[in-house]
Short mmCIF file of C-alpha atoms in Angstrom, two decimals:
data_model
loop_
_atom_site.label_atom_id
_atom_site.label_comp_id
_atom_site.label_asym_id
_atom_site.label_seq_id
_atom_site.Cartn_x
_atom_site.Cartn_y
_atom_site.Cartn_z
CA UNK A 19 18.51 -13.08 -42.28
CA UNK A 20 20.28 -12.20 -38.69
CA UNK A 21 19.79 -14.90 -35.94
CA UNK A 22 19.29 -14.11 -32.33
CA UNK A 23 21.82 -14.67 -30.38
CA UNK A 24 20.53 -17.84 -27.86
CA UNK A 25 19.59 -16.74 -24.77
CA UNK A 26 17.54 -13.65 -25.98
CA UNK A 27 14.29 -14.94 -26.13
CA UNK A 28 11.79 -13.09 -28.07
CA UNK A 29 9.90 -10.50 -26.82
CA UNK A 30 5.96 -11.85 -26.72
CA UNK A 31 4.93 -8.14 -27.92
CA UNK A 32 7.13 -8.73 -30.86
CA UNK A 33 4.33 -10.99 -32.28
CA UNK A 34 1.45 -9.41 -34.23
CA UNK A 35 -1.41 -10.38 -31.85
CA UNK A 36 0.36 -9.56 -28.79
CA UNK A 37 1.54 -6.19 -30.47
CA UNK A 38 -2.15 -5.15 -31.44
CA UNK A 39 -3.38 -5.78 -28.17
CA UNK A 40 -0.78 -3.87 -26.08
CA UNK A 41 -0.96 -1.08 -28.32
CA UNK A 42 -4.51 -0.80 -27.97
CA UNK A 43 -4.66 -1.23 -24.08
CA UNK A 44 -1.79 1.53 -24.08
CA UNK A 45 -4.27 3.65 -25.40
CA UNK A 46 -7.60 2.98 -23.45
CA UNK A 47 -5.02 3.52 -20.59
CA UNK A 48 -3.35 6.84 -21.50
CA UNK A 49 -6.67 8.25 -22.50
CA UNK A 50 -8.21 7.32 -18.60
CA UNK A 51 -5.17 8.87 -17.26
CA UNK A 52 -5.99 12.49 -18.34
CA UNK A 53 -8.77 12.68 -15.93
CA UNK A 54 -7.14 11.17 -13.12
CA UNK A 55 -3.90 12.98 -13.30
CA UNK A 56 -5.47 15.97 -13.41
CA UNK A 57 -7.59 15.46 -10.55
CA UNK A 58 -4.45 14.28 -8.28
CA UNK A 59 -2.89 17.71 -9.11
CA UNK A 60 -5.83 19.40 -7.61
CA UNK A 61 -5.92 17.39 -4.64
CA UNK A 62 -2.40 18.03 -4.22
CA UNK A 63 -2.50 21.58 -5.01
CA UNK A 64 -0.16 21.79 -8.21
CA UNK A 65 -0.67 23.12 -11.76
CA UNK A 66 -1.99 20.30 -13.45
CA UNK A 67 1.20 19.80 -15.91
CA UNK A 68 2.55 18.40 -12.68
CA UNK A 69 0.52 15.52 -12.86
CA UNK A 70 0.04 15.09 -15.83
CA UNK A 71 4.60 14.61 -16.79
CA UNK A 72 3.76 12.85 -13.71
CA UNK A 73 1.93 10.39 -15.33
CA UNK A 74 4.29 10.24 -18.14
CA UNK A 75 7.23 9.55 -16.97
CA UNK A 76 6.58 7.31 -13.77
CA UNK A 77 4.64 4.97 -17.07
CA UNK A 78 7.35 5.41 -19.41
CA UNK A 79 9.97 5.01 -16.55
CA UNK A 80 8.77 2.09 -14.65
CA UNK A 81 7.87 -0.02 -18.22
CA UNK A 82 11.77 -0.68 -18.09
CA UNK A 83 13.01 -1.06 -14.54
CA UNK A 84 10.20 -1.95 -12.92
CA UNK A 85 9.43 -5.52 -11.64
CA UNK A 86 5.34 -6.30 -12.83
CA UNK A 87 4.50 -6.46 -16.56
CA UNK A 88 1.42 -4.86 -17.83
CA UNK A 89 1.10 -2.43 -14.15
CA UNK A 90 0.47 0.98 -14.52
CA UNK A 91 2.03 3.46 -12.44
CA UNK A 92 1.35 7.32 -12.55
CA UNK A 93 0.04 10.24 -10.41
CA UNK A 94 -2.33 8.54 -7.66
CA UNK A 95 -3.87 9.80 -5.52
CA UNK A 96 -2.53 8.48 -2.10
CA UNK A 97 0.79 10.11 -3.01
CA UNK A 98 -1.21 13.16 -4.04
CA UNK A 99 -2.73 13.64 -0.64
CA UNK A 100 0.98 13.02 0.93
CA UNK A 101 2.25 15.62 -0.77
CA UNK A 102 0.06 18.40 -0.46
CA UNK A 103 0.65 19.72 2.52
CA UNK A 104 4.18 20.72 1.45
CA UNK A 105 2.95 22.28 -1.86
CA UNK A 106 0.63 24.52 0.49
CA UNK A 107 3.33 25.16 3.36
CA UNK A 108 6.42 25.71 1.67
CA UNK A 109 5.84 25.47 -2.40
CA UNK A 110 6.79 23.52 -5.39
CA UNK A 111 10.26 23.30 -5.23
CA UNK A 112 10.36 21.56 -2.09
CA UNK A 113 7.43 19.22 -3.63
CA UNK A 114 10.12 18.27 -6.59
CA UNK A 115 12.80 17.86 -3.83
CA UNK A 116 10.28 15.68 -1.58
CA UNK A 117 9.79 13.16 -4.84
CA UNK A 118 13.24 13.24 -5.68
CA UNK A 119 14.30 12.36 -2.19
CA UNK A 120 11.36 9.75 -1.95
CA UNK A 121 12.87 7.86 -4.80
CA UNK A 122 15.89 7.33 -2.81
CA UNK A 123 14.41 6.28 0.20
CA UNK A 124 12.52 3.45 -1.77
CA UNK A 125 15.89 2.62 -3.70
CA UNK A 126 17.60 1.57 -0.70
CA UNK A 127 14.28 0.51 1.04
CA UNK A 128 14.04 -2.12 -2.08
CA UNK A 129 17.27 -2.59 -1.57
CA UNK A 130 17.11 -3.75 2.15
CA UNK A 131 14.02 -5.91 1.66
CA UNK A 132 11.44 -4.23 2.21
CA UNK A 133 9.10 -6.00 -0.10
CA UNK A 134 9.58 -9.33 1.94
CA UNK A 135 7.75 -7.62 4.77
CA UNK A 136 4.67 -6.90 2.92
CA UNK A 137 3.93 -10.54 4.80
CA UNK A 138 3.41 -9.05 7.76
CA UNK A 139 0.77 -6.47 6.84
CA UNK A 140 -2.92 -8.57 7.80
CA UNK A 141 -5.62 -8.55 5.39
CA UNK A 142 -7.82 -6.59 7.84
CA UNK A 143 -4.68 -3.26 7.59
CA UNK A 144 -5.08 -3.63 4.02
CA UNK A 145 -8.81 -3.13 3.53
CA UNK A 146 -8.12 -0.60 6.60
CA UNK A 147 -6.06 1.09 3.97
CA UNK A 148 -8.20 0.96 0.85
CA UNK A 149 -11.34 2.18 2.79
CA UNK A 150 -9.07 4.55 4.33
CA UNK A 151 -7.82 6.04 0.92
CA UNK A 152 -11.68 5.99 -0.70
CA UNK A 153 -12.72 8.19 1.99
CA UNK A 154 -9.95 10.80 1.89
CA UNK A 155 -10.71 10.94 -2.10
CA UNK A 156 -14.20 11.64 -1.37
CA UNK A 157 -13.16 14.20 1.21
CA UNK A 158 -10.79 15.87 -1.09
CA UNK A 159 -13.69 16.45 -3.04
CA UNK A 160 -15.83 18.89 -0.76
CA UNK A 161 -13.37 21.80 -1.81
CA UNK A 162 -14.75 21.79 -5.46
CA UNK A 163 -18.15 21.55 -4.30
CA UNK A 164 -18.32 24.50 -1.68
CA UNK A 165 -19.29 27.94 -2.89
CA UNK A 166 -19.60 27.00 -6.78
CA UNK A 167 -22.39 27.85 -9.22
CA UNK A 168 -25.29 26.02 -9.08
CA UNK A 169 -25.26 24.45 -12.91
CA UNK A 170 -21.89 22.53 -10.76
CA UNK A 171 -23.86 19.98 -8.55
CA UNK A 172 -26.14 18.84 -12.30
CA UNK A 173 -23.35 18.41 -13.65
CA UNK A 174 -21.86 16.46 -11.27
CA UNK A 175 -24.57 14.12 -11.47
CA UNK A 176 -24.94 13.93 -14.64
CA UNK A 177 -21.77 12.82 -15.00
CA UNK A 178 -21.93 10.35 -12.42
CA UNK A 179 -24.78 9.09 -14.03
CA UNK A 180 -23.00 8.67 -18.00
CA UNK A 181 -20.10 6.87 -15.67
CA UNK A 182 -22.63 4.32 -14.47
CA UNK A 183 -25.25 3.21 -17.15
CA UNK A 184 -22.49 3.89 -20.42
CA UNK A 185 -20.55 0.17 -19.74
CA UNK A 186 -23.52 -1.15 -20.26
CA UNK A 187 -23.25 -0.03 -24.02
CA UNK A 188 -19.97 -0.55 -24.34
CA UNK A 189 -16.32 -1.31 -22.72
CA UNK A 190 -14.50 0.38 -25.43
CA UNK A 191 -13.70 3.48 -24.29
CA UNK A 192 -13.51 4.13 -20.84
CA UNK A 193 -16.70 6.08 -19.48
CA UNK A 194 -15.25 8.77 -17.46
CA UNK A 195 -13.43 9.41 -20.57
CA UNK A 196 -17.32 9.60 -22.61
CA UNK A 197 -18.52 11.68 -19.99
CA UNK A 198 -15.71 14.37 -19.09
CA UNK A 199 -15.92 14.67 -23.06
CA UNK A 200 -20.02 15.21 -23.23
CA UNK A 201 -19.68 17.83 -20.29
CA UNK A 202 -16.83 19.56 -22.06
CA UNK A 203 -19.33 20.13 -25.07
CA UNK A 204 -22.21 20.45 -23.50
CA UNK A 205 -20.91 23.46 -21.35
CA UNK A 206 -18.84 25.26 -24.21
CA UNK A 207 -21.87 24.88 -26.46
CA UNK A 208 -24.13 26.49 -23.92
CA UNK A 209 -22.15 28.82 -22.73
CA UNK A 210 -22.57 27.77 -18.99
CA UNK A 211 -20.12 29.26 -16.56
CA UNK A 212 -18.27 27.08 -14.38
CA UNK A 213 -15.14 26.19 -12.85
CA UNK A 214 -12.44 24.52 -15.34
CA UNK A 215 -9.62 22.93 -15.83
CA UNK A 216 -7.89 25.92 -17.09
CA UNK A 217 -8.83 27.82 -13.89
CA UNK A 218 -6.25 25.72 -12.16
CA UNK A 219 -3.08 26.39 -14.08
CA UNK A 220 -2.05 25.92 -17.47
CA UNK A 221 -1.19 22.58 -19.68
CA UNK A 222 1.70 22.12 -21.22
CA UNK A 223 2.71 22.81 -24.84
CA UNK A 224 5.82 21.46 -25.03
CA UNK A 225 7.77 18.80 -23.40
CA UNK A 226 8.97 19.12 -20.14
CA UNK A 227 13.14 19.86 -19.14
CA UNK A 228 15.49 18.15 -16.80
CA UNK A 229 16.36 20.10 -13.39
CA UNK A 230 17.24 20.23 -9.81
CA UNK A 231 14.76 21.56 -7.53
CA UNK A 232 14.64 25.21 -7.04
CA UNK A 233 15.44 24.96 -2.77
CA UNK A 234 18.11 25.35 -0.74
CA UNK A 235 20.60 22.68 -0.31
CA UNK A 236 20.89 22.27 3.16
CA UNK A 237 20.33 20.77 6.37
CA UNK A 238 16.64 22.58 6.87
CA UNK A 239 15.35 21.80 3.28
CA UNK A 240 16.19 17.88 4.04
CA UNK A 241 14.41 18.66 7.57
CA UNK A 242 11.77 20.29 5.64
CA UNK A 243 11.12 16.90 3.42
CA UNK A 244 12.46 14.28 4.62
CA UNK A 245 9.70 13.17 6.93
CA UNK A 246 6.94 13.86 3.42
CA UNK A 247 9.37 11.75 1.63
CA UNK A 248 9.50 9.14 3.72
CA UNK A 249 5.59 8.77 4.06
CA UNK A 250 5.55 9.02 -0.21
CA UNK A 251 8.22 6.15 -0.08
CA UNK A 252 6.42 3.96 2.51
CA UNK A 253 2.63 4.98 1.10
CA UNK A 254 3.53 4.85 -2.50
CA UNK A 255 5.39 1.17 -1.82
CA UNK A 256 2.12 0.21 0.03
CA UNK A 257 0.13 0.82 -2.77
CA UNK A 258 2.30 -0.70 -5.51
CA UNK A 259 3.21 -4.11 -3.87
CA UNK A 260 -0.12 -4.55 -2.61
CA UNK A 261 -1.37 -3.70 -6.70
CA UNK A 262 1.17 -6.32 -8.06
CA UNK A 263 0.31 -8.86 -6.22
CA UNK A 264 -3.52 -8.33 -7.31
CA UNK A 265 -2.20 -8.54 -11.02
CA UNK A 266 0.02 -11.49 -10.46
CA UNK A 267 -3.10 -13.82 -9.11
CA UNK A 268 -4.62 -12.33 -12.10
CA UNK A 269 -2.46 -13.67 -14.58
CA UNK A 270 -1.25 -15.96 -12.63
CA UNK A 271 2.49 -15.41 -13.35
CA UNK A 272 4.78 -13.69 -10.93
CA UNK A 273 6.16 -10.79 -10.84
CA UNK A 274 10.20 -9.17 -9.04
CA UNK A 275 8.74 -7.46 -5.65
CA UNK A 276 12.46 -5.82 -5.08
CA UNK A 277 12.93 -4.99 -8.27
CA UNK A 278 9.53 -3.13 -9.00
CA UNK A 279 10.39 -2.17 -5.32
CA UNK A 280 13.72 -0.50 -6.56
CA UNK A 281 12.14 0.19 -10.01
CA UNK A 282 9.55 3.03 -8.26
CA UNK A 283 12.39 4.41 -6.54
CA UNK A 284 14.09 5.51 -9.94
CA UNK A 285 10.96 6.65 -11.78
CA UNK A 286 9.72 8.68 -9.06
CA UNK A 287 13.53 10.25 -8.96
CA UNK A 288 13.27 10.73 -12.64
CA UNK A 289 9.65 12.14 -12.43
CA UNK A 290 11.17 14.93 -9.72
CA UNK A 291 14.00 15.73 -12.33
CA UNK A 292 11.18 16.20 -14.85
CA UNK A 293 9.00 18.27 -12.38
CA UNK A 294 6.63 15.67 -11.63
CA UNK A 295 4.64 15.11 -8.36
CA UNK A 296 5.49 11.39 -8.32
CA UNK A 297 3.27 8.60 -7.72
CA UNK A 298 3.10 4.85 -7.58
CA UNK A 299 1.25 1.92 -8.73
CA UNK A 300 -2.49 2.65 -9.98
CA UNK A 301 -5.21 0.14 -9.12
CA UNK A 302 -7.89 1.05 -10.96
CA UNK A 303 -5.78 2.12 -14.32
CA UNK A 304 -3.98 -1.78 -13.70
CA UNK A 305 -7.09 -3.02 -13.63
CA UNK A 306 -8.42 -1.59 -17.22
CA UNK A 307 -4.77 -2.30 -18.55
CA UNK A 308 -5.14 -6.03 -17.44
CA UNK A 309 -8.56 -6.81 -18.35
CA UNK A 310 -8.05 -5.02 -22.07
CA UNK A 311 -5.36 -8.39 -22.39
CA UNK A 312 -2.18 -6.82 -22.12
CA UNK A 313 0.56 -8.63 -20.74
CA UNK A 314 3.48 -7.05 -21.26
CA UNK A 315 5.64 -4.07 -20.86
CA UNK A 316 5.22 -1.73 -23.85
CA UNK A 317 1.08 -1.52 -22.99
CA UNK A 318 3.04 0.38 -19.93
CA UNK A 319 5.03 2.40 -21.78
CA UNK A 320 2.66 3.26 -24.56
CA UNK A 321 -0.03 4.69 -21.92
CA UNK A 322 2.89 6.95 -20.47
CA UNK A 323 3.77 7.50 -23.77
CA UNK A 324 0.24 8.58 -25.73
CA UNK A 325 -0.34 10.69 -22.58
CA UNK A 326 2.46 13.01 -23.11
CA UNK A 327 1.23 13.43 -26.64
CA UNK A 328 -2.20 13.92 -25.69
CA UNK A 329 -1.19 16.76 -23.52
CA UNK A 330 1.19 18.20 -26.13
CA UNK A 331 -1.89 18.16 -28.25
CA UNK A 332 -4.65 18.44 -26.98
CA UNK A 333 -3.49 20.84 -24.27
CA UNK A 334 -6.11 23.91 -24.92
CA UNK A 335 -9.25 21.34 -25.60
CA UNK A 336 -8.23 19.64 -22.44
CA UNK A 337 -7.88 23.48 -19.93
CA UNK A 338 -11.62 23.99 -21.15
CA UNK A 339 -12.48 20.51 -19.16
CA UNK A 340 -15.56 21.98 -16.33
CA UNK A 341 -13.99 20.91 -12.35
CA UNK A 342 -17.50 18.96 -12.12
CA UNK A 343 -16.64 16.14 -14.70
CA UNK A 344 -13.32 15.69 -12.55
CA UNK A 345 -15.10 15.63 -9.43
CA UNK A 346 -17.69 13.09 -10.60
CA UNK A 347 -15.00 10.90 -12.06
CA UNK A 348 -12.92 11.03 -8.33
CA UNK A 349 -16.29 10.43 -6.65
CA UNK A 350 -16.92 7.47 -8.71
CA UNK A 351 -13.11 6.78 -8.21
CA UNK A 352 -13.61 7.11 -4.33
CA UNK A 353 -16.67 5.10 -4.06
CA UNK A 354 -15.36 2.01 -6.43
CA UNK A 355 -11.72 2.28 -3.86
CA UNK A 356 -14.07 1.38 -1.17
CA UNK A 357 -14.63 -2.05 0.20
CA UNK A 358 -18.13 -2.63 0.79
CA UNK A 359 -18.00 -6.14 1.29
CA UNK A 360 -16.22 -5.31 4.44
CA UNK A 361 -18.80 -3.14 6.53
CA UNK A 362 -21.67 -5.13 4.85
CA UNK A 363 -23.57 -6.64 8.27
CA UNK A 364 -23.33 -10.91 6.73
CA UNK A 365 -19.54 -9.60 6.76
CA UNK A 366 -18.79 -8.36 10.18
CA UNK A 367 -20.79 -10.59 11.81
CA UNK A 368 -18.57 -13.06 10.54
CA UNK A 369 -15.14 -11.45 11.23
CA UNK A 370 -13.74 -11.79 14.22
CA UNK A 371 -14.30 -8.47 16.58
CA UNK A 372 -10.19 -8.17 16.54
CA UNK A 373 -10.10 -8.28 12.76
CA UNK A 374 -12.64 -5.56 12.16
CA UNK A 375 -10.68 -3.41 15.11
CA UNK A 376 -7.98 -3.09 13.23
CA UNK A 377 -9.76 -2.25 10.21
CA UNK A 378 -11.71 0.44 11.64
CA UNK A 379 -8.81 1.90 13.90
CA UNK A 380 -6.82 1.62 10.69
CA UNK A 381 -9.09 3.91 8.62
CA UNK A 382 -10.09 6.49 12.08
CA UNK A 383 -5.70 6.80 12.04
CA UNK A 384 -5.80 7.67 8.57
CA UNK A 385 -8.87 10.05 8.31
CA UNK A 386 -7.78 11.68 11.20
CA UNK A 387 -3.57 11.89 10.46
CA UNK A 388 -4.67 12.15 6.32
CA UNK A 389 -1.86 10.42 6.69
CA UNK A 390 -1.88 6.57 5.16
CA UNK A 391 1.32 5.13 6.48
CA UNK A 392 0.78 6.19 9.89
CA UNK A 393 -2.62 4.69 9.59
CA UNK A 394 -0.91 1.33 8.32
CA UNK A 395 1.74 1.13 10.86
CA UNK A 396 -0.76 1.90 13.84
CA UNK A 397 -3.06 -0.91 12.15
CA UNK A 398 -0.22 -3.52 11.75
CA UNK A 399 0.79 -2.33 15.36
CA UNK A 400 -2.41 -3.21 16.41
CA UNK A 401 -3.06 -6.34 14.37
CA UNK A 402 0.34 -8.00 15.98
CA UNK A 403 -0.51 -6.76 19.96
CA UNK A 404 -4.27 -8.74 19.27
CA UNK A 405 -2.61 -11.86 17.89
CA UNK A 406 0.18 -11.78 20.78
CA UNK A 407 -2.76 -12.11 23.11
CA UNK A 408 -4.90 -14.26 21.49
CA UNK A 409 -1.77 -16.48 20.88
CA UNK A 410 -0.59 -16.23 24.54
CA UNK A 411 -4.43 -17.82 26.16
CA UNK A 412 -3.41 -20.77 24.40
CA UNK A 413 -0.89 -21.29 26.74
CA UNK A 414 -1.99 -23.71 29.02
CA UNK A 415 0.15 -25.24 32.49
CA UNK A 416 -1.39 -28.59 34.28
CA UNK A 417 0.17 -30.19 36.85
CA UNK A 418 0.47 -34.19 38.12
CA UNK A 419 1.55 -35.19 41.01
CA UNK A 420 3.42 -38.26 41.66
CA UNK A 421 1.56 -40.97 43.57
CA UNK A 422 4.59 -41.96 46.04
CA UNK A 423 4.36 -37.25 46.58
CA UNK A 424 7.76 -37.20 45.78
CA UNK A 425 7.93 -34.82 42.50
CA UNK A 426 5.10 -33.29 40.34
CA UNK A 427 4.82 -33.13 36.86
CA UNK A 428 4.28 -29.82 35.16
CA UNK A 429 3.40 -30.00 31.67
CA UNK A 430 3.29 -27.14 29.23
CA UNK A 431 2.16 -26.40 26.10
CA UNK A 432 2.12 -23.88 23.33
CA UNK A 433 4.31 -21.09 22.78
CA UNK A 434 6.43 -19.51 24.77
CA UNK A 435 7.38 -15.42 24.02
CA UNK A 436 7.11 -12.24 25.74
CA UNK A 437 2.88 -12.42 25.68
CA UNK A 438 2.66 -15.65 27.53
CA UNK A 439 5.69 -15.67 29.57
CA UNK A 440 4.43 -13.34 31.43
CA UNK A 441 1.92 -15.27 33.03
CA UNK A 442 3.97 -18.43 33.15
CA UNK A 443 5.44 -17.95 36.51
CA UNK A 444 2.04 -17.59 38.35
CA UNK A 445 0.84 -21.28 37.25
CA UNK A 446 3.17 -23.19 39.52
CA UNK A 447 3.02 -23.72 43.21
CA UNK A 448 6.65 -22.77 45.11
CA UNK A 449 5.34 -23.76 48.51
CA UNK A 450 3.08 -26.50 48.24
CA UNK A 451 5.42 -28.27 46.00
CA UNK A 452 7.34 -31.53 46.83
CA UNK A 453 11.00 -31.26 46.61
CA UNK A 454 11.43 -32.18 42.70
CA UNK A 455 9.56 -30.61 40.03
CA UNK A 456 9.53 -31.65 36.65
CA UNK A 457 8.70 -28.83 34.10
CA UNK A 458 7.73 -30.86 30.89
CA UNK A 459 7.92 -28.91 27.47
CA UNK A 460 7.39 -31.63 24.90
CA UNK A 461 4.38 -29.44 23.95
CA UNK A 462 5.82 -26.29 24.05
CA UNK A 463 8.26 -24.38 22.09
CA UNK A 464 10.72 -21.05 23.30
CA UNK A 465 10.47 -18.27 21.57
CA UNK A 466 12.54 -15.58 23.04
CA UNK A 467 14.35 -14.36 26.26
CA UNK A 468 10.88 -12.89 27.74
CA UNK A 469 10.24 -17.23 27.72
CA UNK A 470 14.31 -17.90 28.96
CA UNK A 471 14.16 -15.09 31.85
CA UNK A 472 10.80 -16.50 32.84
CA UNK A 473 12.03 -20.55 33.20
CA UNK A 474 14.83 -18.68 34.81
CA UNK A 475 12.70 -17.48 37.70
CA UNK A 476 10.81 -20.10 38.14
CA UNK A 477 13.89 -22.15 38.33
CA UNK A 478 15.07 -19.82 41.27
CA UNK A 479 12.03 -19.51 43.22
CA UNK A 480 11.71 -23.30 43.57
CA UNK A 481 15.69 -23.17 44.24
CA UNK A 482 15.17 -20.50 46.78
CA UNK A 483 13.04 -22.96 48.93
CA UNK A 484 15.54 -25.49 48.73
CA UNK A 485 13.83 -27.90 45.95
CA UNK A 486 15.59 -28.91 42.63
CA UNK A 487 13.83 -28.32 39.01
CA UNK A 488 14.25 -30.14 35.92
CA UNK A 489 13.55 -29.19 32.53
CA UNK A 490 12.87 -31.51 29.90
CA UNK A 491 11.31 -32.12 26.11
CA UNK A 492 12.82 -29.11 24.87
CA UNK A 493 12.74 -29.35 20.86
CA UNK A 494 16.38 -28.12 18.90
CA UNK A 495 15.55 -25.15 18.55
CA UNK A 496 13.81 -24.37 22.32
CA UNK A 497 16.66 -26.00 22.96
CA UNK A 498 19.42 -24.12 21.37
CA UNK A 499 17.81 -20.46 22.77
CA UNK A 500 17.53 -22.15 25.99
CA UNK A 501 21.02 -22.90 26.22
CA UNK A 502 22.72 -19.49 25.16
CA UNK A 503 20.05 -17.26 27.32
CA UNK A 504 19.50 -19.58 30.60
CA UNK A 505 21.56 -17.75 33.50
CA UNK A 506 23.19 -14.84 31.81
CA UNK A 507 19.57 -13.11 32.00
CA UNK A 508 18.24 -13.75 35.90
CA UNK A 509 21.68 -13.76 37.51
CA UNK A 510 21.65 -17.57 38.38
CA UNK A 511 23.64 -20.44 37.65
#
């Protein structure tokens, strides 16, 4: 009997019980991926096979190179919304080139430690991100409900009803899949003429072949795809890292966020080479996987593998799915994505006005621009400005005159940085103070050059009136910053 070399622990999925759980979870996720992958393809404006192949390759590749076991990556609504303009204005070839370049960007960003920057994204921005995603997913369904046969509307309502009530009977089979199967059977059996998946394009009948995108490899192509690729890379990493953090909390296990960021890039490059639309981690499908007990990479790989088999074998059947069924799925996904708790009156009443403002601005910018990454950047910058103003107000200056009237001590408390330093200069009585002035910073901390420049300006103003200034109470960090920059910023010595 062969002996396993030391240092190579037995994979947990080799255990029969774990293996069974991982296989079943992967199968359920693979089935559940079909409607969403097709729906996201429609949002992006590409044939269903482009989204289906993306879901297959993303899941199978990330199972090996990702940093968060049991997390599902596939084609997503967030990525579909970002790349849709590329398809609309430039065609499929440019989309594939965009996906590959986005993968390169993700590898670079992951190597540079972008995962660590997630700590600077405030919760209010994340809530705004999720809410905006829900709104965009919903509005993306409107074209499928405009100028269509009347039968589409009752089918959508029926699909929503089944997805809401079926889980009360059993959760062994995904409710969206049940809804799609029943609506497909009804429309085919009754001969109801409504738009179908087949109307959007043919499904794959064979395995995808790798190849380079059909675009000119020149500077013009790069200038066209680079902005979309960067947006896709950022949006994909944001959604992926947020999902990874969520799975960490649920499973009480750590993950390697840097490896996951780089892995997303590798998976997108492979996906692009196989003609897929790219993607990132999926919050909904990951929750299905984790809630079914999956904890290893096996379930992630099998989700993509099962999906591939289902597409190749059942392609003709899938092409007859009515679009109304997919619209119902996406409406429910959008409703489930939106954080309704964040907009409850009780929540808004307790939430600081600044937090609510950041959330609303993030949502507004995303909806107005259709770009999730722009909204996140604007929301984060606004949150930082609000935080800086809030902290700046905590800075205080108190003057204590010596009984003999020969000196005055100014006690400065709070954090001295660019936002608070600007007001510091105006807090001193340069004309009325005695000849000796002591500035006590034992209750404050100097953070940046703006603070040092303000202190130098104060010293200079007093010196111009023949008065001496002594700065005391600097902690080690403040003393180092002040010592390095004092005099070099204002020209005083």
